[in-house]
Tab-separated table of C-alpha atoms in Angstrom:
chain	number	residue	atom	x	y	z
A	1	MET	CA	0.000	0.000	0.000
A	2	ASP	CA	1.414	3.396	-1.030
A	3	ASN	CA	0.518	6.242	1.296
A	4	ALA	CA	2.556	8.848	-0.570
A	5	GLU	CA	0.523	11.913	-1.407
A	6	GLU	CA	0.557	12.656	-5.118
A	7	LYS	CA	1.816	16.146	-5.879
A	8	SER	CA	0.281	18.198	-8.649
A	9	LEU	CA	0.392	21.568	-10.334
A	10	LYS	CA	-0.090	24.622	-8.111
A	11	GLU	CA	-1.249	27.831	-9.763
A	12	ILE	CA	-0.819	31.130	-7.926
A	13	PHE	CA	-2.508	34.327	-9.104
A	14	TRP	CA	-1.213	37.779	-8.221
A	15	LYS	CA	-3.541	40.742	-8.841
A	16	GLY	CA	-3.327	44.509	-8.482
A	17	ALA	CA	-0.297	45.927	-6.725
A	18	VAL	CA	2.303	43.509	-5.398
A	19	GLY	CA	4.908	45.142	-3.232
A	20	ILE	CA	6.605	45.133	0.118
A	21	GLU	CA	3.226	45.173	1.891
A	22	GLN	CA	2.268	41.842	0.298
A	23	ALA	CA	5.765	40.324	0.207
A	24	GLN	CA	5.513	38.173	3.345
A	25	SER	CA	2.185	36.573	2.416
A	26	ALA	CA	3.274	36.128	-1.215
A	27	LYS	CA	6.510	34.487	-0.072
A	28	GLN	CA	4.625	32.136	2.240
A	29	GLU	CA	2.207	31.155	-0.528
A	30	LEU	CA	5.101	30.400	-2.899
A	31	LEU	CA	6.980	28.354	-0.290
A	32	GLU	CA	3.846	26.330	0.498
A	33	ALA	CA	3.405	25.680	-3.214
A	34	PHE	CA	6.951	24.312	-3.495
A	35	GLU	CA	6.273	22.067	-0.496
A	36	SER	CA	3.103	20.563	-1.924
A	37	ALA	CA	3.344	20.691	-5.719
A	38	SER	CA	5.277	18.999	-8.490
A	39	GLU	CA	5.089	22.163	-10.597
A	40	VAL	CA	4.406	25.815	-9.721
A	41	HIS	CA	2.885	28.449	-12.003
A	42	LEU	CA	2.654	32.137	-11.136
A	43	ASP	CA	0.160	34.193	-13.124
A	44	ILE	CA	0.952	37.921	-13.056
A	45	SER	CA	-1.328	38.897	-15.940
A	46	GLU	CA	-3.561	40.959	-13.625
A	47	VAL	CA	-0.748	42.764	-11.808
A	48	ASP	CA	-0.809	46.497	-12.463
A	49	ASP	CA	2.098	47.480	-10.208
A	50	LEU	CA	4.992	45.733	-8.522
A	51	ASP	CA	8.152	46.737	-6.773
A	52	VAL	CA	11.602	45.289	-6.346
A	53	SER	CA	10.452	42.982	-3.541
A	54	ALA	CA	8.051	41.246	-5.959
A	55	ILE	CA	10.828	40.867	-8.528
A	56	GLN	CA	13.016	39.365	-5.804
A	57	LEU	CA	10.269	36.850	-4.995
A	58	ILE	CA	10.016	35.828	-8.650
A	59	LEU	CA	13.797	35.384	-8.892
A	60	ALA	CA	13.884	33.477	-5.597
A	61	SER	CA	11.092	31.213	-6.857
A	62	CYS	CA	13.123	30.407	-9.958
A	63	LYS	CA	16.093	29.472	-7.785
A	64	GLU	CA	13.915	27.475	-5.382
A	65	GLY	CA	12.376	25.536	-8.247
A	66	ASN	CA	15.787	24.748	-9.700
A	67	LYS	CA	17.114	23.707	-6.277
A	68	ARG	CA	14.173	21.368	-5.673
A	69	GLY	CA	13.864	20.144	-9.257
A	70	ILE	CA	10.345	21.591	-9.460
A	71	PRO	CA	9.436	23.478	-12.630
A	72	PHE	CA	8.451	27.097	-11.979
A	73	SER	CA	7.014	29.346	-14.646
A	74	LEU	CA	5.156	32.573	-15.178
A	75	THR	CA	1.850	32.084	-16.949
A	76	GLY	CA	-0.573	34.447	-18.590
A	77	LYS	CA	0.372	37.541	-20.532
A	78	ILE	CA	2.867	39.715	-18.718
A	79	PRO	CA	1.474	43.271	-18.697
A	80	GLU	CA	3.583	45.653	-20.797
A	81	VAL	CA	4.053	48.113	-17.935
A	82	ILE	CA	5.383	45.308	-15.712
A	83	ASP	CA	7.627	43.893	-18.431
A	84	SER	CA	9.071	47.374	-19.107
A	85	PHE	CA	9.735	48.051	-15.417
A	86	VAL	CA	11.457	44.715	-14.932
A	87	LYS	CA	13.584	45.258	-18.050
A	88	GLU	CA	14.680	48.615	-16.598
A	89	CYS	CA	15.957	46.573	-13.648
A	90	GLY	CA	18.032	44.496	-16.084
A	91	ILE	CA	15.824	41.396	-16.049
A	92	SER	CA	13.816	39.798	-18.837
A	93	LEU	CA	10.834	37.853	-17.492
A	94	THR	CA	10.433	36.154	-20.868
A	95	ASP	CA	14.031	34.888	-20.827
A	96	LEU	CA	13.765	33.989	-17.163
A	97	ASN	CA	10.595	32.025	-17.831
A	98	ALA	CA	12.220	30.093	-20.695
A	99	LYS	CA	15.214	29.158	-18.512
A	100	THR	CA	13.142	27.828	-15.598
A	101	LYS	CA	10.894	25.455	-17.508
A	102	ASN	CA	12.290	21.950	-16.946
């Protein structure tokens, strides 16, 4: 008899502004997803503002997924304003997303 719990895909949806005020709860939600899922997707298509703390969480999630061997990816269309801001920080979410898909 196998009592192992089967892990599955976990989808997380961020909406509105995601910044330092939401960072702790967003971090906790991502960590719980990595504990319980075989794959983690983060949809930021409805985010209209984010700050550096949110970018740090996305980068940390990529590293966490790689460390654990759990695919992590951004899903949905990345809003242009978000993509532009992140590029100004020297990061391409599109390239990052392509590198983290296992």
